[in-house]
Coordinates of N, CA, C and O and ligand atoms in Angstrom, one line a residue:
M1 N 9.4 16.5 19.5 CA 8.3 16.1 18.7 C 7.0 16.5 19.3 O 6.7 16.2 20.5
G2 N 6.1 17.2 18.6 CA 4.9 17.6 19.1 C 3.8 16.6 19.3 O 4.0 15.4 18.7
I3 N 2.8 16.9 20.0 CA 1.7 15.9 20.2 C 1.0 15.5 18.9 O 0.8 14.3 18.7
L4 N 0.8 16.5 18.0 CA 0.2 16.2 16.8 C 1.0 15.2 15.9 O 0.5 14.3 15.3
Q5 N 2.3 15.4 16.0 CA 3.2 14.5 15.2 C 3.2 13.1 15.8 O 3.2 12.1 15.1
N6 N 3.1 13.1 17.1 CA 3.0 11.8 17.8 C 1.7 11.0 17.4 O 1.7 9.8 17.1
V7 N 0.6 11.8 17.3 CA -0.7 11.2 16.9 C -0.6 10.7 15.5 O -1.0 9.6 15.1
K8 N 0.0 11.5 14.6 CA 0.2 11.2 13.2 C 1.0 9.9 13.1 O 0.7 9.0 12.3
N9 N 2.1 9.8 13.8 CA 3.0 8.6 13.8 C 2.2 7.4 14.3 O 2.4 6.3 13.7
A10 N 1.5 7.6 15.4 CA 0.7 6.4 15.9 C -0.3 5.9 14.9 O -0.4 4.7 14.7
V11 N -1.0 6.8 14.2 CA -1.9 6.4 13.2 C -1.2 5.7 12.0 O -1.7 4.7 11.5
R12 N -0.1 6.3 11.6 CA 0.6 5.7 10.5 C 1.2 4.3 10.8 O 1.3 3.5 9.9
Q13 N 1.5 4.1 12.1 CA 2.0 2.8 12.5 C 0.9 1.7 12.3 O 1.2 0.5 12.2
R14 N -0.4 2.1 12.3 CA -1.5 1.2 12.3 C -2.2 1.1 11.0 O -3.2 0.4 10.8
S15 N -1.8 1.9 10.0 CA -2.5 1.9 8.7 C -1.5 2.2 7.6 O -0.5 2.9 7.8
I16 N -1.9 1.7 6.4 CA -1.0 2.0 5.3 C -1.9 2.7 4.2 O -3.0 2.3 3.9
H17 N -1.4 3.8 3.8 CA -2.1 4.6 2.8 C -1.5 4.4 1.4 O -0.3 4.6 1.3
V18 N -2.3 4.0 0.5 CA -1.8 3.6 -0.8 C -2.4 4.5 -1.9 O -3.6 4.7 -1.9
A19 N -1.6 5.1 -2.7 CA -2.1 5.8 -3.9 C -1.6 5.0 -5.1 O -0.6 4.3 -5.1
Y20 N -2.4 5.1 -6.2 CA -1.9 4.5 -7.4 C -2.0 5.4 -8.6 O -2.9 6.3 -8.6
V21 N -1.1 5.2 -9.5 CA -1.1 6.0 -10.7 C -1.0 5.1 -11.9 O -0.3 4.1 -12.0
D22 N -1.8 5.5 -13.0 CA -1.8 4.7 -14.2 C -1.0 5.5 -15.3 O -1.5 6.6 -15.7
V23 N 0.1 5.0 -15.6 CA 1.0 5.8 -16.6 C 0.8 5.2 -18.0 O 1.7 5.4 -18.8
G24 N -0.3 4.5 -18.3 CA -0.5 4.1 -19.6 C -0.8 2.6 -19.7 O -0.1 1.8 -20.3
S25 N -1.9 2.2 -19.0 CA -2.2 0.8 -18.9 C -3.4 0.4 -19.8 O -4.0 1.3 -20.4
C26 N -3.8 -0.9 -19.9 CA -4.9 -1.3 -20.7 C -6.1 -1.4 -19.7 O -7.2 -1.8 -20.1
N27 N -5.9 -1.0 -18.5 CA -6.9 -1.1 -17.4 C -7.0 -2.4 -16.7 O -7.8 -2.6 -15.8
G28 N -6.3 -3.4 -17.3 CA -6.3 -4.8 -16.7 C -5.8 -4.8 -15.2 O -6.5 -5.3 -14.3
C29 N -4.7 -4.1 -15.0 CA -4.1 -4.1 -13.7 C -4.9 -3.2 -12.8 O -5.1 -3.4 -11.6
D30 N -5.5 -2.1 -13.4 CA -6.4 -1.2 -12.6 C -7.5 -2.0 -12.0 O -7.9 -1.8 -10.8
I31 N -8.1 -2.9 -12.8 CA -9.3 -3.7 -12.3 C -8.8 -4.6 -11.1 O -9.6 -4.8 -10.2
E32 N -7.6 -5.1 -11.2 CA -7.1 -6.0 -10.1 C -6.9 -5.2 -8.9 O -7.2 -5.8 -7.8
I33 N -6.5 -4.0 -9.0 CA -6.3 -3.2 -7.8 C -7.7 -2.9 -7.2 O -7.9 -2.9 -6.0
L34 N -8.7 -2.6 -8.1 CA -10.0 -2.3 -7.6 C -10.6 -3.6 -6.9 O -11.4 -3.5 -6.0
A35 N -10.2 -4.7 -7.5 CA -10.7 -6.0 -6.9 C -10.2 -6.1 -5.4 O -10.9 -6.8 -4.6
C36 N -9.0 -5.6 -5.1 CA -8.5 -5.6 -3.8 C -9.4 -4.9 -2.8 O -9.5 -5.2 -1.6
L37 N -10.2 -3.9 -3.3 CA -11.1 -3.1 -2.5 C -12.4 -3.8 -2.3 O -13.2 -3.4 -1.4
A38 N -12.8 -4.7 -3.2 CA -14.1 -5.3 -3.2 C -14.2 -6.3 -2.0 O -13.2 -6.7 -1.4
P39 N -15.4 -6.7 -1.7 CA -15.7 -7.6 -0.5 C -14.8 -8.9 -0.5 O -14.4 -9.3 0.6
R40 N -14.5 -9.4 -1.6 CA -13.7 -10.7 -1.5 C -12.3 -10.5 -0.8 O -11.9 -11.4 0.0
Y41 N -11.6 -9.5 -1.2 CA -10.3 -9.2 -0.6 C -10.4 -8.2 0.5 O -9.6 -8.2 1.5
D42 N -11.2 -7.1 0.3 CA -11.5 -6.1 1.3 C -10.2 -5.7 2.1 O -10.1 -5.9 3.3
I43 N -9.3 -5.1 1.4 CA -8.0 -4.8 2.0 C -8.1 -3.7 3.2 O -7.2 -3.7 4.0
E44 N -9.2 -3.0 3.2 CA -9.4 -2.1 4.4 C -9.4 -2.8 5.7 O -9.1 -2.2 6.7
Q45 N -9.8 -4.1 5.7 CA -9.9 -4.8 6.9 C -8.5 -5.0 7.5 O -8.3 -5.3 8.7
Y46 N -7.4 -4.8 6.7 CA -6.1 -4.9 7.2 C -5.5 -3.6 7.5 O -4.3 -3.4 7.8
G47 N -6.3 -2.5 7.4 CA -5.8 -1.2 7.7 C -5.1 -0.6 6.5 O -4.2 0.3 6.6
I48 N -5.4 -1.1 5.3 CA -4.8 -0.5 4.1 C -5.9 0.3 3.4 O -6.9 -0.2 3.0
Y49 N -5.6 1.6 3.1 CA -6.5 2.5 2.5 C -6.0 3.0 1.2 O -4.9 3.4 1.1
V50 N -6.8 2.9 0.2 CA -6.4 3.3 -1.2 C -7.1 4.6 -1.5 O -8.3 4.7 -1.3
H51 N -6.3 5.6 -1.9 CA -6.9 6.8 -2.3 C -5.9 7.4 -3.3 O -4.9 6.9 -3.6
N52 N -6.2 8.6 -3.8 CA -5.3 9.2 -4.8 C -4.8 10.5 -4.4 O -4.6 11.4 -5.2
N53 N -4.4 10.6 -3.1 CA -3.8 11.8 -2.6 C -2.4 11.5 -2.3 O -2.1 11.0 -1.2
P54 N -1.4 11.9 -3.1 CA 0.0 11.6 -2.9 C 0.5 12.2 -1.6 O 1.4 11.6 -1.0
R55 N 0.0 13.3 -1.2 CA 0.5 13.9 0.1 C 0.2 13.1 1.3 O 0.8 13.4 2.3
E56 N -0.7 12.2 1.2 CA -1.0 11.3 2.4 C -0.6 9.9 2.2 O -1.0 9.0 3.0
A57 N 0.1 9.6 1.1 CA 0.3 8.2 0.8 C 1.7 7.7 1.4 O 2.5 8.5 1.7
D58 N 1.7 6.4 1.7 CA 3.0 5.8 2.1 C 3.5 5.0 1.0 O 4.8 4.8 0.8
I59 N 2.6 4.4 0.2 CA 3.1 3.5 -0.9 C 2.4 4.0 -2.2 O 1.2 4.3 -2.2
L60 N 3.2 4.0 -3.3 CA 2.7 4.4 -4.6 C 2.7 3.1 -5.5 O 3.7 2.5 -5.6
L61 N 1.5 2.7 -6.0 CA 1.4 1.6 -6.9 C 1.5 2.2 -8.3 O 0.7 3.2 -8.6
V62 N 2.4 1.8 -9.2 CA 2.5 2.3 -10.5 C 2.0 1.2 -11.5 O 2.6 0.1 -11.5
I63 N 1.0 1.5 -12.3 CA 0.6 0.5 -13.3 C 0.7 1.2 -14.7 O 0.7 2.4 -14.9
G64 N 0.9 0.3 -15.7 CA 1.0 0.8 -17.1 C 2.4 1.0 -17.6 O 3.3 1.2 -16.9
A65 N 2.5 1.0 -19.0 CA 3.7 1.3 -19.6 C 3.9 2.8 -19.6 O 3.0 3.6 -19.7
Y66 N 5.2 3.2 -19.5 CA 5.5 4.6 -19.3 C 5.3 5.4 -20.6 O 6.2 5.2 -21.5
T67 N 4.3 6.2 -20.7 CA 4.0 6.9 -22.0 C 4.6 8.3 -21.9 O 4.8 8.8 -20.8
P68 N 4.8 8.9 -23.1 CA 5.4 10.2 -23.1 C 4.7 11.3 -22.3 O 5.3 12.2 -21.7
G69 N 3.4 11.2 -22.2 CA 2.6 12.1 -21.4 C 3.0 12.2 -19.9 O 2.7 13.2 -19.3
W70 N 3.7 11.2 -19.5 CA 4.1 11.2 -18.1 C 5.6 11.7 -17.9 O 6.1 11.7 -16.7
A71 N 6.2 12.1 -18.9 CA 7.6 12.4 -18.8 C 8.0 13.4 -17.8 O 9.0 13.3 -17.1
D72 N 7.1 14.4 -17.6 CA 7.4 15.5 -16.6 C 6.3 15.5 -15.5 O 6.1 16.5 -14.9
R73 N 5.6 14.4 -15.4 CA 4.6 14.3 -14.4 C 4.8 13.3 -13.3 O 4.3 13.5 -12.1
L74 N 5.4 12.2 -13.6 CA 5.5 11.1 -12.6 C 6.5 11.5 -11.5 O 6.2 11.3 -10.3
L75 N 7.6 12.0 -11.8 CA 8.6 12.4 -10.8 C 8.1 13.4 -9.8 O 8.2 13.3 -8.6
P76 N 7.4 14.5 -10.3 CA 6.9 15.5 -9.4 C 5.8 14.9 -8.5 O 5.7 15.2 -7.3
L77 N 5.0 13.9 -9.0 CA 4.0 13.3 -8.2 C 4.7 12.4 -7.1 O 4.3 12.5 -5.9
W78 N 5.8 11.7 -7.5 CA 6.5 10.9 -6.5 C 7.1 11.8 -5.4 O 7.1 11.5 -4.2
E79 N 7.6 13.0 -5.8 CA 8.2 13.9 -4.8 C 7.2 14.5 -3.9 O 7.6 15.0 -2.8
K80 N 5.9 14.5 -4.2 CA 4.9 15.0 -3.3 C 4.6 14.0 -2.1 O 4.0 14.4 -1.1
I81 N 5.0 12.8 -2.3 CA 4.7 11.8 -1.2 C 5.7 12.0 -0.1 O 6.9 12.0 -0.4
P82 N 5.3 12.1 1.1 CA 6.2 12.3 2.2 C 7.1 11.1 2.5 O 6.6 10.0 2.3
D83 N 8.3 11.3 3.0 CA 9.1 10.2 3.4 C 8.7 9.7 4.8 O 8.2 10.5 5.6
P84 N 8.8 8.4 5.1 CA 9.4 7.4 4.2 C 8.3 6.9 3.3 O 7.1 6.9 3.6
K85 N 8.7 6.4 2.1 CA 7.8 6.0 1.0 C 8.4 5.0 0.2 O 9.6 4.8 0.1
V86 N 7.6 4.2 -0.5 CA 8.1 3.2 -1.4 C 7.1 3.2 -2.6 O 5.9 3.5 -2.5
A87 N 7.7 2.7 -3.8 CA 6.8 2.6 -5.0 C 6.9 1.1 -5.4 O 8.0 0.5 -5.3
I88 N 5.8 0.6 -5.9 CA 5.7 -0.8 -6.4 C 5.2 -0.8 -7.8 O 4.2 -0.1 -8.1
A89 N 5.9 -1.4 -8.7 CA 5.5 -1.6 -10.1 C 4.5 -2.7 -10.1 O 4.9 -3.9 -9.8
I90 N 3.3 -2.5 -10.6 CA 2.3 -3.5 -10.7 C 2.1 -4.0 -12.1 O 1.7 -3.2 -13.0
G91 N 2.3 -5.2 -12.4 CA 2.1 -5.8 -13.7 C 3.4 -5.7 -14.6 O 4.3 -5.0 -14.2
N92 N 3.3 -6.3 -15.7 CA 4.4 -6.4 -16.6 C 4.7 -5.1 -17.3 O 5.8 -4.8 -17.7
C93 N 3.7 -4.2 -17.5 CA 3.8 -3.0 -18.2 C 4.9 -2.1 -17.6 O 5.8 -1.6 -18.3
P94 N 4.9 -1.7 -16.3 CA 5.9 -0.8 -15.8 C 7.3 -1.5 -15.7 O 8.3 -0.8 -15.5
I95 N 7.3 -2.8 -15.8 CA 8.6 -3.5 -15.7 C 9.2 -3.6 -17.1 O 10.4 -3.3 -17.2
S96 N 8.5 -4.0 -18.1 CA 9.1 -4.2 -19.4 C 8.3 -3.6 -20.6 O 8.8 -3.6 -21.7
G97 N 7.2 -3.0 -20.3 CA 6.4 -2.5 -21.4 C 5.3 -3.5 -21.9 O 4.4 -3.1 -22.6
C98 N 5.6 -4.8 -21.5 CA 4.6 -5.8 -21.9 C 4.2 -5.8 -23.3 O 5.1 -5.6 -24.2
L99 N 3.0 -6.0 -23.7 CA 2.6 -6.1 -25.1 C 2.7 -4.7 -25.8 O 2.5 -4.7 -27.0
F100 N 2.9 -3.6 -25.1 CA 3.1 -2.3 -25.7 C 4.5 -2.1 -26.2 O 4.7 -1.1 -26.9
A101 N 5.4 -2.9 -25.7 CA 6.8 -2.7 -26.1 C 7.1 -3.2 -27.5 O 7.7 -4.3 -27.7
R102 N 6.8 -2.5 -28.5 CA 7.0 -2.9 -29.8 C 7.7 -1.7 -30.6 O 7.5 -0.6 -30.2
P103 N 8.4 -2.1 -31.6 CA 9.1 -1.0 -32.4 C 8.1 0.0 -32.8 O 7.0 -0.3 -33.3
G104 N 8.5 1.3 -32.7 CA 7.6 2.4 -33.2 C 6.7 2.9 -32.1 O 6.0 4.0 -32.3
T105 N 6.5 2.2 -31.0 CA 5.6 2.8 -30.0 C 6.4 3.8 -29.1 O 7.6 3.7 -28.9
L106 N 5.7 4.7 -28.5 CA 6.3 5.8 -27.8 C 6.2 5.5 -26.3 O 5.7 6.3 -25.5
I107 N 6.8 4.4 -25.9 CA 6.8 4.1 -24.4 C 8.2 4.0 -24.0 O 9.1 3.7 -24.8
H108 N 8.4 4.2 -22.7 CA 9.8 4.2 -22.2 C 9.9 3.5 -20.9 O 10.2 4.0 -19.8
P109 N 9.7 2.1 -20.9 CA 9.9 1.3 -19.7 C 11.4 1.2 -19.5 O 12.2 1.4 -20.4
P110 N 11.8 0.7 -18.3 CA 11.0 0.5 -17.1 C 10.7 1.8 -16.3 O 11.5 2.7 -16.4
V111 N 9.7 1.7 -15.6 CA 9.4 2.9 -14.7 C 10.5 3.1 -13.7 O 10.7 4.2 -13.3
A112 N 11.2 2.0 -13.4 CA 12.3 2.2 -12.4 C 13.4 3.1 -12.9 O 14.2 3.6 -12.1
A113 N 13.4 3.4 -14.2 CA 14.4 4.4 -14.7 C 13.9 5.8 -14.4 O 14.7 6.8 -14.7
H114 N 12.7 6.0 -14.0 CA 12.1 7.3 -13.8 C 11.9 7.7 -12.3 O 12.0 8.8 -12.0
I115 N 11.5 6.7 -11.5 CA 11.4 6.9 -10.1 C 11.9 5.7 -9.4 O 12.0 4.6 -10.0
P116 N 12.3 5.7 -8.1 CA 12.8 4.6 -7.4 C 11.7 3.5 -7.1 O 10.7 3.9 -6.5
I117 N 11.9 2.3 -7.6 CA 10.9 1.3 -7.5 C 11.5 0.3 -6.5 O 12.6 -0.2 -6.6
S118 N 10.7 0.0 -5.4 CA 11.2 -0.9 -4.4 C 10.8 -2.4 -4.6 O 11.4 -3.3 -4.1
A119 N 9.8 -2.6 -5.4 CA 9.3 -4.0 -5.6 C 8.6 -4.0 -7.0 O 8.0 -3.0 -7.4
E120 N 8.6 -5.2 -7.5 CA 7.9 -5.4 -8.8 C 6.9 -6.6 -8.6 O 7.3 -7.6 -8.0
V121 N 5.7 -6.5 -9.1 CA 4.8 -7.6 -9.1 C 4.4 -7.9 -10.5 O 3.6 -7.3 -11.1
P122 N 5.2 -8.9 -11.1 CA 4.9 -9.3 -12.5 C 3.6 -10.0 -12.7 O 3.0 -10.5 -11.8
G123 N 3.1 -9.9 -13.9 CA 1.9 -10.6 -14.3 C 1.1 -9.7 -15.3 O 1.4 -8.5 -15.3
C124 N 0.2 -10.3 -16.0 CA -0.5 -9.5 -17.0 C -2.0 -10.0 -16.9 O -2.4 -10.6 -17.8
P125 N -2.7 -9.5 -15.9 CA -2.3 -8.8 -14.8 C -1.9 -9.7 -13.6 O -2.3 -10.9 -13.6
P126 N -1.3 -9.1 -12.6 CA -1.1 -9.9 -11.4 C -2.4 -10.1 -10.6 O -3.3 -9.4 -10.8
R127 N -2.4 -11.1 -9.7 CA -3.6 -11.4 -8.9 C -3.7 -10.4 -7.8 O -2.7 -9.9 -7.3
P128 N -4.9 -10.1 -7.3 CA -5.1 -9.2 -6.1 C -4.2 -9.7 -4.9 O -3.7 -8.9 -4.2
T129 N -4.2 -11.0 -4.7 CA -3.4 -11.5 -3.6 C -1.9 -11.2 -3.7 O -1.2 -10.9 -2.7
E130 N -1.4 -11.2 -4.9 CA 0.0 -10.8 -5.1 C 0.3 -9.3 -4.9 O 1.3 -8.9 -4.3
I131 N -0.7 -8.5 -5.3 CA -0.6 -7.1 -5.0 C -0.6 -6.8 -3.5 O 0.2 -6.1 -2.9
L132 N -1.6 -7.5 -2.8 CA -1.7 -7.4 -1.4 C -0.4 -7.8 -0.7 O 0.0 -7.2 0.3
Q133 N 0.1 -8.9 -1.1 CA 1.3 -9.5 -0.5 C 2.5 -8.5 -0.6 O 3.3 -8.3 0.3
A134 N 2.6 -7.8 -1.8 CA 3.7 -6.8 -2.0 C 3.5 -5.6 -1.1 O 4.5 -5.1 -0.5
V135 N 2.3 -5.2 -0.9 CA 2.0 -4.0 -0.1 C 2.4 -4.3 1.4 O 3.1 -3.6 2.1
L136 N 2.0 -5.5 1.8 CA 2.2 -5.9 3.2 C 3.7 -6.2 3.4 O 4.3 -5.8 4.5
A137 N 4.4 -6.7 2.4 CA 5.8 -7.0 2.5 C 6.6 -5.7 2.7 O 7.7 -5.6 3.4
L138 N 6.2 -4.6 2.1 CA 6.9 -3.3 2.1 C 6.5 -2.4 3.3 O 7.1 -1.4 3.5
A139 N 5.4 -2.8 4.0 CA 5.0 -1.9 5.1 C 6.1 -1.6 6.1 O 6.2 -0.5 6.5
P140 N 6.9 -2.6 6.5 CA 8.0 -2.3 7.5 C 8.9 -1.2 7.0 O 9.5 -0.4 7.7
E141 N 9.1 -1.1 5.7 CA 10.0 -0.1 5.1 C 9.4 1.3 5.3 O 10.1 2.3 5.6
V142 N 8.1 1.4 5.2 CA 7.4 2.6 5.4 C 7.4 3.1 6.8 O 7.6 4.3 7.1
F143 N 7.3 2.1 7.8 CA 7.2 2.5 9.2 C 8.5 2.5 9.9 O 8.5 2.8 11.1
R144 N 9.6 2.2 9.3 CA 10.8 2.0 10.0 C 11.3 3.3 10.7 O 12.0 3.2 11.7
D145 N 11.0 4.4 10.2 CA 11.5 5.7 10.8 C 10.6 6.3 11.8 O 10.8 7.3 12.3
Y146 N 9.5 5.6 12.1 CA 8.5 6.2 13.0 C 8.6 5.7 14.5 O 8.7 4.5 14.7
E147 N 8.7 6.6 15.3 CA 8.8 6.3 16.8 C 7.4 6.6 17.4 O 6.9 7.7 17.1
V148 N 6.8 5.7 18.1 CA 5.5 5.9 18.7 C 5.7 6.0 20.2 O 6.3 5.0 20.8
R149 N 5.2 7.0 20.8 CA 5.3 7.1 22.2 C 3.9 7.2 22.8 O 3.0 7.8 22.2
V150 N 3.7 6.7 24.0 CA 2.4 6.8 24.6 C 2.2 8.2 25.1 O 3.1 8.8 25.7
L151 N 1.1 8.8 24.8 CA 0.9 10.3 25.1 C 0.5 10.4 26.6 O -0.1 9.5 27.2
Ligands
SF4_1 S1 0.4 -5.7 -17.4 FE1 -1.1 -6.6 -18.8 S2 -3.1 -6.2 -17.7 FE2 -1.5 -4.9 -16.8 S3 -1.8 -2.9 -17.8 FE3 -0.2 -4.1 -18.9 S4 -1.2 -5.1 -20.6 FE4 -2.8 -4.5 -19.1

């Protein structure tokens, strides 16, 4: 293992990088994720960074009911995230379709049928504390394969 890989592993042991994708939401869950970044919850103080670069992500948050436009886009996005990785379904939409799950609508929940989902946070929308709790609960899954050595 090279020095750069060691540095990368050490950094990953101390921070969690989260990307999120909206596959058809009403933006309610979106706002709760943004609230996690605001001063009240300030998740960066825990070493959790939210951005939208899947190649640097450890955890993918999925919000929204799965709409047809995502049929050939979500799985490739998931595959861009390096291992180890986990995905969390945020809100009722990716779990059941929520209020969009009506006859005649073109949605295809659950998201777990399209990519591997490790945890679900139900609610319409869930609270920021519940989202934060799920991210922290899955952090050991992300870090389990990393060996950190003193350089
Ligand atoms: S779970 Fe509720 S708040 Fe979240 S995107 Fe769906 S309808 Fe909106």
